[in-house]
Amino acid sequence: MKAFKFDWLILPLIGIAVVVLLWQISSKTWAKELPTPHKTWEASKEYVLKPFEKRGEMDQGILRFTWYSLILVAKGYAIALIVGTPIGFFLGLSKAFTKTFDPIIQVLRPVSPLAWLPLGLVLFLGAGKQASELGALFTIAICSMWPTVMNTAVGVRAVPQDYLNVAKVLKLSRWKTLTKVLIPATLPYMFTGFRLSLGIAWLVIVAAEMLTGRPGVGGFLWQEYNALLYEHIILCIITIGVVGFILDRLMSLVESRFKTA
Amino acid sequence: MPYLELKSVSKAYGANGSRTEVLRDVNLAIEQGEFVAIVGYSGAGKTTLMSILAGLIRPDTGSVTLEGRAMSGPGPDRGLVFQNYSLLPWLTVAENVRLAVDQVFPEKSEAERAAHATEFIEMVNLAPARDKRPHELSGGMRQRVSVARTLAMNPKVLLLDEPLSALDALTRANLQDEIARIRAQQKQTVVLITNDPDEAILLADRVVPLTAGPNATLGESFIVDLPHPRDRKALNHSPRFRQLRRDISQYLLQSRQDRHATITRKLTLPDIEPEDLSIPRTMLGRSRPLRSSETREATVEVAS
Ligand SMILES: Nc1ncnc2c1ncn2[C@@H]1O[C@H](COP(=O)(O)OP(=O)(O)OP(=O)(O)O)[C@@H](O)[C@H]1O
Ligand SMILES: [Mg+2]
């Protein structure tokens, strides 16, 4: 029990202490503009201790900002899964489909969110006030879709022939083969894809909010940078990291439940 | 006209360069209601032959006909017990059986189908494990689920690919009797693959040996003219049983003697080479003492 606590509590705390120390030293020596940990805390206190307060459009508690960001991510991520999973299935099932679309997918995959966003804004120019939200959703969806697409395709191709033989001998209809055999057999791979996609969706949100100026952690970060309030940038970075970490843990929990099945 | 017929069937695996012919010129004609057992060596192509009978793979040449019609693909009228069980790991024992029952008897009511599945689960003594997943079961239990799933489909032709090979002697004898009983009751056509000549003679009307591979083919049939029902104990004293057993074993041994099988396998040499101290050492270790494990490929000719 003691060793357990040491490994999982003490050691990570030592790690954090080391980084904070390096931060302190840096801000005192070579990076004079970098606020010290203490100053950062002083300046951020209000946002952290009253996390849900709303004082103005761009002056809100940090969890309130996080909430806005999470809602936007959830929407974009949902679109990514709804679109990406079937594409993955088609890629896994059909050689012709793979040959037709795989090259274009491989080309679109590495394109950065910063490149997609302007296109998204242009696409939804007609939507007026909604344009920035739709553009952001488009960007999140198209950037975070690929791990889901690729993992689902790999999973479908990896379904053991034995299971397909069972479906064949039982003469299951196409629909039943899909729901009773293919989807259950692919689920572990799909969830790996879902987890990676969520990570990317959360990465993209910051870029999307920065460029559109929407309220949220990313938008707040950008505004405070322009206002030269560097303490708040650090607050935002820590928040983004912690939230991303929690999301990833939650998804791994879900994922591991399907691994054992 | 035979009920199920294979005519000059052959099948090869592999790409053009390294193609090996597994089955060559296989002919088999099975009458309706007949129980045929196929015995052969491991790797001879028994599962391949069974997959062709089930319609899961197409032969390269030759024809497969069922009731006079060319076979177009697999179907629940030919119930196959897979050698590797092929249970769906995300379904429980009961759900695996239900999947088959629901598919084959869509006209029955929910309660009837549940009762039907339960009947076959109980038949293979798996009632206590009905809500377990396959990974929680032993190999023999999985095999029994697979048998139950297939029997529950009530197929016209029962294709059994070494269905009892992973079972202990007692359970095995039990299920052999169960197969004989179901057969006597339902009068299905049965093809049983086994590596046990005793089992073949105990159950079948006709035993067909598959010669050693590659290019395996079916040999002459041995008609088992022993009356049903057969009693395992009495059979051991029957001269006819002993003679059949001798003849079949003799045939299989002979078929193997006709070829020299070679086995190629990778041998990992153990890490026991002593250090040779006479070799001068350098820090760069070019002239190393032989210490690491080495892999070597050896081809051994097996002449039996
Ligand atoms: N899908 C495949 N691709 C390539 N080679 C195969 C394939 N399936 C089987 N073989 C080869 O065909 C030969 C016969 O295999 P098969 O599974 O039919 O043997 P078997 O008689 O059922 O053996 P066992 O008694 O061990 O189950 C083997 O040498 C095997 O390596
Ligand atoms: Mg086999």
XYZ file of C-alpha atoms and ligand atoms in Angstrom:
597
model
C 0.000 0.000 0.000
C 2.848 2.354 0.866
C 4.693 1.618 -2.376
C 1.446 2.164 -4.235
C 0.998 5.656 -2.819
C 4.618 6.454 -3.486
C 4.369 5.476 -7.138
C 1.069 7.084 -7.905
C 1.074 10.130 -5.683
C 4.491 11.131 -4.397
C 6.441 10.675 -7.629
C 4.034 12.694 -9.808
C 4.014 15.414 -7.156
C 7.804 15.532 -7.280
C 7.533 15.863 -11.060
C 5.200 18.831 -10.730
C 7.459 20.435 -8.142
C 10.465 20.160 -10.449
C 8.606 21.831 -13.318
C 7.328 24.642 -11.090
C 10.854 25.183 -9.840
C 12.237 25.404 -13.386
C 9.412 27.832 -14.209
C 10.334 29.985 -11.179
C 14.014 29.974 -12.137
C 13.241 30.797 -15.767
C 11.054 33.757 -14.934
C 13.767 35.125 -12.639
C 16.624 34.656 -15.101
C 16.320 34.424 -18.877
C 12.589 34.969 -19.468
C 11.866 38.122 -17.514
C 8.450 38.598 -19.112
C 7.285 35.176 -17.892
C 5.179 35.664 -14.741
C 6.348 33.661 -11.732
C 4.147 30.854 -10.414
C 3.108 33.063 -7.518
C 2.137 35.979 -9.719
C 0.237 33.650 -11.988
C -1.759 32.348 -9.071
C -2.494 35.829 -7.770
C -3.739 36.978 -11.157
C -5.754 33.811 -11.829
C -7.252 33.381 -8.374
C -10.450 35.130 -9.275
C -11.049 32.907 -12.299
C -10.282 29.704 -10.440
C -12.035 30.378 -7.149
C -15.221 31.657 -8.793
C -15.093 29.305 -11.748
C -18.655 29.855 -12.967
C -18.955 33.624 -12.615
C -19.902 35.712 -15.596
C -18.669 39.305 -15.471
C -18.746 40.010 -19.169
C -18.609 38.282 -22.540
C -14.853 37.720 -22.377
C -14.436 37.890 -18.606
C -15.838 34.721 -17.094
C -14.820 32.008 -14.655
C -12.442 29.446 -16.094
C -14.823 26.506 -15.824
C -17.512 28.531 -17.526
C -15.156 29.093 -20.448
C -14.230 25.422 -20.369
C -17.901 24.540 -20.505
C -18.427 26.601 -23.668
C -15.414 24.951 -25.249
C -16.554 21.491 -24.264
C -19.978 22.040 -25.813
C -18.422 23.137 -29.078
C -16.042 20.165 -29.010
C -18.872 17.763 -28.236
C -20.820 18.973 -31.258
C -17.859 18.809 -33.637
C -16.761 15.463 -32.231
C -20.250 14.021 -32.650
C -20.225 15.063 -36.316
C -16.781 13.467 -36.708
C -17.990 10.143 -35.299
C -21.250 10.129 -37.245
C -19.419 10.801 -40.489
C -16.157 8.989 -39.755
C -17.426 5.629 -38.539
C -19.390 4.740 -41.688
C -16.506 5.913 -43.880
C -14.252 3.595 -41.871
C -16.648 0.710 -42.419
C -16.785 1.314 -46.152
C -12.989 1.498 -46.319
C -12.705 -1.755 -44.385
C -15.340 -3.599 -46.387
C -14.785 -2.501 -49.960
C -11.526 -2.705 -51.849
C -12.934 -0.520 -54.607
C -13.962 2.140 -52.087
C -10.488 2.034 -50.550
C -8.780 2.388 -53.902
C -11.051 5.300 -54.806
C -10.869 7.342 -51.627
C -7.764 6.284 -49.737
C -5.390 8.583 -51.669
C -7.546 11.650 -51.066
C -7.926 10.739 -47.385
C -4.180 10.405 -47.007
C -3.784 13.868 -48.530
C -6.445 15.532 -46.379
C -5.352 13.864 -43.144
C -2.215 15.896 -42.403
C -3.804 19.289 -43.140
C -3.631 21.495 -40.059
C -6.717 22.999 -38.374
C -5.301 26.441 -39.055
C -5.631 25.701 -42.757
C -9.151 24.275 -42.551
C -10.685 27.040 -40.479
C -10.599 29.824 -43.078
C -12.165 27.425 -45.555
C -14.836 26.568 -43.000
C -15.616 30.244 -42.486
C -15.848 30.777 -46.241
C -18.097 27.734 -46.678
C -20.619 29.017 -44.162
C -20.361 32.694 -45.060
C -24.031 32.656 -45.990
C -25.005 31.634 -42.460
C -24.446 35.156 -41.099
C -24.067 35.206 -37.324
C -23.756 31.441 -37.203
C -20.808 31.391 -39.601
C -18.118 31.311 -36.936
C -19.736 28.449 -35.032
C -20.390 26.399 -38.161
C -16.871 27.053 -39.422
C -15.436 25.937 -36.088
C -17.574 22.788 -36.066
C -16.513 22.000 -39.618
C -12.870 22.352 -38.638
C -13.165 20.230 -35.502
C -15.062 17.529 -37.350
C -12.789 17.282 -40.356
C -9.593 17.325 -38.292
C -10.664 14.860 -35.617
C -12.398 12.420 -37.949
C -9.324 10.628 -39.283
C -8.312 8.427 -36.333
C -11.890 7.134 -36.196
C -11.889 6.500 -39.938
C -8.529 4.736 -39.972
C -9.032 2.634 -36.839
C -12.501 1.527 -37.868
C -11.176 0.494 -41.269
C -8.306 -1.466 -39.706
C -10.720 -3.075 -37.239
C -13.116 -4.174 -39.962
C -10.274 -5.694 -41.954
C -9.055 -7.494 -38.831
C -12.357 -9.265 -38.132
C -11.352 -12.953 -37.994
C -12.486 -15.055 -40.921
C -13.941 -17.516 -38.396
C -16.591 -15.042 -37.307
C -17.490 -14.255 -40.888
C -17.751 -17.973 -41.581
C -20.283 -18.261 -38.769
C -22.299 -15.494 -40.389
C -22.056 -17.254 -43.739
C -23.085 -20.669 -42.454
C -26.048 -19.111 -40.647
C -26.839 -17.102 -43.780
C -27.209 -13.932 -41.770
C -28.562 -11.047 -43.807
C -26.200 -8.189 -44.596
C -27.765 -6.075 -41.891
C -27.534 -8.830 -39.288
C -23.945 -9.612 -40.258
C -23.174 -5.952 -39.689
C -24.936 -5.608 -36.342
C -24.311 -9.072 -34.906
C -20.796 -9.766 -36.141
C -18.939 -6.886 -37.771
C -19.762 -4.086 -35.340
C -19.155 -6.086 -32.135
C -15.907 -7.464 -33.542
C -14.754 -3.971 -34.562
C -15.812 -2.117 -31.394
C -12.422 -2.271 -29.633
C -10.726 -0.712 -32.654
C -13.499 1.855 -33.058
C -13.092 2.991 -29.480
C -9.360 3.419 -29.875
C -10.204 5.646 -32.823
C -12.835 7.512 -30.803
C -10.321 8.237 -28.050
C -7.670 9.545 -30.426
C -10.313 11.623 -32.222
C -11.411 13.218 -28.978
C -7.814 14.202 -28.260
C -7.558 15.924 -31.623
C -10.951 17.593 -31.307
C -9.785 19.163 -28.056
C -6.545 20.283 -29.685
C -8.414 21.939 -32.515
C -10.815 23.840 -30.285
C -8.126 26.269 -29.151
C -7.129 27.129 -32.685
C -10.758 27.460 -33.721
C -11.671 29.776 -30.868
C -8.549 31.879 -31.273
C -9.311 32.619 -34.880
C -13.050 33.143 -34.460
C -12.862 34.984 -31.146
C -15.596 32.870 -29.623
C -15.868 32.781 -25.831
C -14.114 29.701 -24.471
C -10.710 28.739 -23.127
C -9.021 29.296 -26.477
C -10.754 32.598 -27.144
C -9.918 33.797 -23.650
C -6.274 32.807 -24.135
C -5.994 34.798 -27.336
C -7.711 37.851 -25.868
C -5.451 37.907 -22.814
C -2.411 37.555 -25.055
C -3.499 40.631 -26.944
C -4.146 42.372 -23.627
C -0.610 41.417 -22.486
C -1.992 39.514 -19.477
C 0.490 36.662 -19.620
C -0.606 35.119 -16.300
C -3.931 34.190 -17.855
C -2.247 32.491 -20.781
C -0.596 30.119 -18.350
C -3.899 29.563 -16.588
C -5.484 28.652 -19.930
C -2.663 26.307 -20.864
C -2.954 24.457 -17.578
C -6.739 24.240 -17.933
C -6.529 22.944 -21.498
C -3.994 20.330 -20.464
C -5.919 19.125 -17.446
C -9.212 18.927 -19.323
C -7.556 17.062 -22.199
C -6.027 14.644 -19.742
C -9.347 13.991 -18.017
C -11.122 13.449 -21.348
C -8.476 10.946 -22.403
C -8.735 9.052 -19.103
C -12.507 8.876 -19.374
C -12.298 7.556 -22.919
C -9.710 4.933 -21.953
C -12.067 3.723 -19.249
C -14.804 3.250 -21.826
C -12.317 1.736 -24.247
C -10.987 -0.834 -21.786
C -14.520 -2.033 -21.087
C -14.795 -3.042 -24.734
C -11.306 -4.559 -24.883
C -12.172 -7.370 -22.510
C -15.354 -8.277 -24.319
C -28.221 -40.197 -57.622
C -26.080 -39.406 -54.554
C -27.334 -36.787 -52.141
C -24.037 -34.946 -51.678
C -21.341 -35.425 -54.254
C -17.791 -34.243 -54.869
C -16.397 -34.880 -58.323
C -12.673 -34.587 -59.111
C -12.266 -31.741 -56.659
C -8.874 -30.166 -56.166
C -7.737 -27.216 -54.144
C -4.412 -25.417 -53.843
C -3.327 -22.635 -51.530
C -0.772 -19.928 -52.000
C 0.335 -17.565 -54.733
C 1.515 -18.780 -58.113
C 5.140 -19.270 -57.136
C 4.725 -21.210 -53.908
C 1.480 -22.933 -54.685
C 0.904 -26.191 -52.896
C -1.894 -28.472 -53.865
C -3.671 -29.677 -50.748
C -6.382 -31.792 -52.303
C -6.112 -33.518 -55.656
C -8.855 -35.334 -57.499
C -11.144 -35.980 -54.552
C -14.283 -37.968 -55.308
C -16.965 -38.654 -52.744
C -20.598 -39.636 -53.076
C -22.805 -39.641 -49.995
C -26.322 -41.041 -49.927
C -29.109 -39.372 -48.029
C -29.092 -40.447 -44.385
C -25.625 -41.919 -44.624
C -23.030 -41.404 -41.888
C -19.574 -41.048 -43.397
C -16.421 -40.621 -41.337
C -13.247 -39.238 -42.855
C -10.006 -40.079 -41.077
C -6.642 -38.623 -41.924
C -3.419 -37.156 -40.685
C -3.133 -33.697 -39.258
C -2.525 -31.173 -42.008
C -3.677 -33.515 -44.749
C -6.515 -31.223 -45.762
C -9.486 -32.465 -43.782
C -10.668 -29.004 -42.777
C -10.184 -27.826 -46.342
C -12.364 -30.685 -47.553
C -14.996 -29.843 -44.953
C -15.023 -26.175 -45.928
C -15.639 -27.228 -49.508
C -18.546 -29.434 -48.404
C -19.953 -26.545 -46.380
C -19.593 -24.182 -49.323
C -17.247 -21.841 -47.473
C -14.500 -22.233 -50.051
C -14.755 -23.064 -53.686
C -12.639 -25.840 -55.157
C -10.207 -24.881 -57.932
C -11.542 -27.629 -60.158
C -14.327 -30.154 -59.962
C -17.907 -29.870 -58.819
C -19.878 -30.054 -55.585
C -23.530 -30.980 -55.821
C -26.197 -31.219 -53.145
C -29.455 -32.938 -54.106
C -28.317 -32.808 -57.694
C -27.872 -29.037 -57.763
C -24.501 -27.303 -57.885
C -23.778 -25.838 -54.481
C -23.803 -22.059 -54.534
C -22.589 -21.247 -51.039
C -22.912 -21.996 -47.357
C -26.254 -22.245 -45.622
C -27.889 -23.439 -42.405
C -29.073 -26.651 -44.086
C -25.455 -27.806 -43.791
C -24.620 -27.359 -40.141
C -20.884 -27.131 -39.622
C -19.171 -27.653 -36.288
C -15.950 -25.728 -36.779
C -12.740 -27.309 -35.618
C -11.761 -24.088 -33.845
C -15.247 -23.644 -32.325
C -15.760 -20.187 -33.898
C -17.923 -18.887 -31.104
C -18.612 -15.179 -31.046
C -16.679 -13.958 -27.989
C -19.017 -11.075 -27.170
C -22.021 -13.365 -26.818
C -22.737 -15.713 -23.921
C -23.191 -19.451 -24.404
C -26.956 -19.044 -24.562
C -26.721 -16.075 -26.940
C -24.393 -17.949 -29.284
C -26.903 -20.777 -29.527
C -29.808 -18.344 -29.771
C -28.216 -16.536 -32.707
C -28.386 -19.780 -34.682
C -31.843 -20.746 -33.417
C -33.315 -17.324 -34.182
C -31.870 -17.434 -37.650
C -33.088 -20.922 -38.512
C -36.519 -20.861 -36.858
C -37.840 -17.341 -37.393
C -41.418 -18.641 -37.478
C -41.324 -19.975 -33.912
C -42.362 -17.842 -30.972
C -39.869 -16.234 -28.645
C -40.646 -18.762 -25.893
C -40.353 -21.724 -28.242
C -36.975 -20.572 -29.478
C -35.725 -20.031 -25.938
C -36.869 -23.521 -24.968
C -35.275 -24.996 -28.066
C -31.918 -23.356 -27.288
C -32.105 -24.456 -23.659
C -32.776 -28.037 -24.697
C -29.543 -28.237 -26.661
C -27.503 -26.398 -24.039
C -28.684 -28.935 -21.504
C -27.911 -31.754 -23.854
C -24.211 -30.874 -23.818
C -24.341 -30.356 -20.039
C -23.698 -26.644 -20.177
C -26.762 -25.385 -18.328
C -24.638 -24.008 -15.448
C -22.442 -22.077 -17.910
C -25.213 -20.668 -20.066
C -24.502 -17.056 -19.167
C -20.722 -17.285 -19.471
C -18.687 -15.847 -22.304
C -16.499 -18.169 -24.409
C -13.271 -16.829 -22.873
C -14.453 -18.041 -19.484
C -14.863 -21.608 -20.754
C -12.391 -24.433 -21.177
C -11.545 -25.696 -24.660
C -13.797 -28.698 -24.247
C -16.694 -26.569 -23.058
C -16.326 -24.299 -26.082
C -16.369 -27.317 -28.315
C -19.603 -28.457 -26.688
C -21.195 -25.046 -27.211
C -20.217 -25.268 -30.843
C -21.790 -28.727 -31.103
C -24.957 -27.507 -29.379
C -25.194 -24.494 -31.675
C -24.992 -26.670 -34.771
C -27.309 -29.436 -33.550
C -29.865 -26.801 -32.551
C -30.028 -25.708 -36.185
C -31.387 -29.148 -37.039
C -29.487 -29.230 -40.338
C -30.157 -31.667 -43.151
C -26.452 -32.409 -43.371
C -24.322 -32.364 -40.274
C -20.660 -31.566 -40.926
C -18.508 -32.283 -37.904
C -14.853 -31.225 -38.101
C -13.107 -33.070 -35.260
C -15.910 -32.020 -32.928
C -14.734 -34.056 -29.960
C -10.950 -33.775 -30.233
C -10.506 -31.427 -27.266
C -12.615 -33.452 -24.857
C -11.634 -35.834 -22.091
C -12.370 -39.516 -22.671
C -15.528 -39.536 -20.556
C -17.171 -36.478 -22.072
C -16.062 -37.683 -25.449
C -17.778 -41.060 -25.025
C -20.829 -39.229 -23.753
C -21.076 -36.972 -26.785
C -20.331 -39.824 -29.150
C -23.398 -41.577 -27.772
C -25.319 -38.330 -28.052
C -24.338 -37.929 -31.707
C -25.331 -41.548 -32.404
C -28.671 -40.982 -30.668
C -29.483 -37.759 -32.523
C -28.486 -39.394 -35.762
C -30.746 -42.403 -35.135
C -33.584 -40.053 -34.262
C -33.274 -37.410 -36.966
C -31.785 -39.562 -39.746
C -29.591 -36.725 -40.951
C -26.773 -37.157 -43.381
C -23.557 -36.823 -41.381
C -19.950 -36.253 -42.372
C -17.613 -36.639 -39.421
C -13.944 -35.781 -39.569
C -11.820 -37.385 -36.936
C -8.288 -38.478 -36.246
C -9.515 -41.449 -34.228
C -10.294 -44.597 -36.258
C -12.149 -46.089 -33.264
C -14.508 -43.155 -33.151
C -15.021 -43.387 -36.886
C -15.909 -47.079 -36.742
C -18.107 -46.653 -33.694
C -20.295 -44.023 -35.325
C -20.144 -44.289 -39.091
C -21.665 -46.460 -41.787
C -18.599 -45.916 -43.916
C -15.057 -44.802 -43.161
C -13.079 -43.021 -45.851
C -9.368 -42.460 -45.286
C -7.728 -39.287 -46.546
C -4.199 -40.018 -47.669
C -1.282 -38.031 -46.290
C -0.770 -34.617 -47.895
C 0.180 -32.754 -49.965
C -1.992 -33.797 -52.895
C -4.189 -35.712 -50.494
C -7.044 -37.682 -51.921
C -9.704 -39.972 -50.537
C -8.901 -43.659 -50.488
C -11.195 -46.624 -50.883
C -14.138 -46.750 -48.502
C -14.348 -49.170 -45.607
C -17.960 -50.199 -45.081
C -18.756 -50.613 -41.405
C -21.307 -53.420 -41.459
C -21.822 -53.541 -37.720
C -25.416 -53.321 -36.496
C -26.752 -50.179 -34.804
C -26.931 -49.284 -31.974
C -23.320 -50.113 -31.295
C -22.102 -50.702 -27.833
C -18.614 -49.462 -27.131
C -17.690 -52.328 -24.793
C -19.077 -55.093 -26.941
C -17.407 -53.584 -29.982
C -13.960 -54.038 -28.498
C -14.439 -57.779 -28.595
C -15.896 -57.887 -32.072
C -13.473 -59.418 -34.582
C -14.978 -57.365 -37.385
C -14.296 -54.135 -35.473
C -10.709 -55.127 -34.851
C -10.179 -56.055 -38.438
C -11.586 -52.744 -39.681
C -9.399 -50.857 -37.265
C -6.346 -52.751 -38.458
C -7.162 -52.223 -42.116
C -7.783 -48.499 -41.772
C -4.604 -47.905 -39.770
C -2.674 -49.994 -42.240
C -4.043 -47.970 -45.144
C -3.124 -44.665 -43.541
C 0.371 -45.808 -42.650
C 0.890 -47.087 -46.165
C -0.255 -43.784 -47.663
C 2.303 -41.966 -45.571
C 5.100 -44.321 -46.464
C 4.580 -43.456 -50.088
C 5.840 -39.975 -49.424
C 8.734 -38.509 -47.605
C 7.405 -35.629 -45.691
C 9.852 -32.929 -44.764
C 9.439 -30.632 -41.864
C 11.091 -27.256 -41.960
C 11.240 -25.478 -38.714
C 13.100 -22.631 -37.147
C 15.272 -23.744 -34.283
C 16.275 -21.210 -31.713
C 19.572 -22.308 -30.314
C 19.764 -21.801 -26.594
C 22.075 -19.273 -25.097
C 24.618 -21.700 -23.724
C 27.678 -21.339 -25.928
C 30.709 -21.102 -23.597
C 32.953 -18.109 -23.971
C 36.075 -18.842 -25.924
C 38.767 -17.214 -23.863
C 41.467 -17.746 -26.460
C 39.900 -15.152 -28.755
C 41.423 -11.739 -28.090
C 38.851 -9.218 -27.008
C 38.416 -5.696 -28.245
C 36.084 -3.110 -26.817
C 34.256 -2.905 -30.096
C 33.320 -6.525 -29.767
C 33.974 -7.554 -33.360
C 35.384 -10.903 -32.397
C 32.633 -11.615 -29.970
C 32.304 -14.612 -27.799
C 29.237 -16.408 -29.125
C 26.637 -15.537 -26.581
C 23.443 -14.473 -28.223
C 20.672 -16.856 -29.138
C 20.732 -17.804 -32.757
C 18.000 -18.865 -35.050
C 18.680 -21.520 -37.554
C 16.440 -23.194 -40.060
C 16.632 -26.937 -40.397
C 14.897 -29.245 -42.798
C 14.357 -32.733 -41.508
C 13.175 -35.559 -43.657
C 10.626 -37.656 -41.898
C 10.464 -41.159 -43.233
C 7.949 -43.245 -41.423
N -6.132 -20.452 -45.814
C -5.026 -21.183 -46.078
N -4.003 -20.629 -46.765
C -2.892 -21.350 -47.048
N -2.699 -22.615 -46.696
C -3.677 -23.239 -46.022
C -4.882 -22.549 -45.666
N -5.671 -23.394 -44.985
C -4.983 -24.556 -44.912
N -3.795 -24.469 -45.534
C -2.806 -25.565 -45.669
O -3.470 -26.664 -46.201
C -3.062 -27.854 -45.565
C -4.277 -28.589 -45.026
O -4.886 -27.810 -44.014
P -6.179 -28.317 -43.239
O -6.540 -27.297 -42.256
O -7.219 -28.666 -44.238
O -5.612 -29.633 -42.516
P -6.378 -30.653 -41.535
O -6.334 -31.976 -42.206
O -7.699 -30.106 -41.159
O -5.409 -30.676 -40.283
P -5.787 -30.889 -38.734
O -6.117 -32.315 -38.525
O -4.544 -30.503 -38.023
O -6.924 -29.981 -38.442
C -2.074 -27.472 -44.495
O -0.784 -27.773 -44.947
C -2.237 -25.992 -44.344
O -0.987 -25.408 -44.105
Mg -8.559 -29.487 -39.498
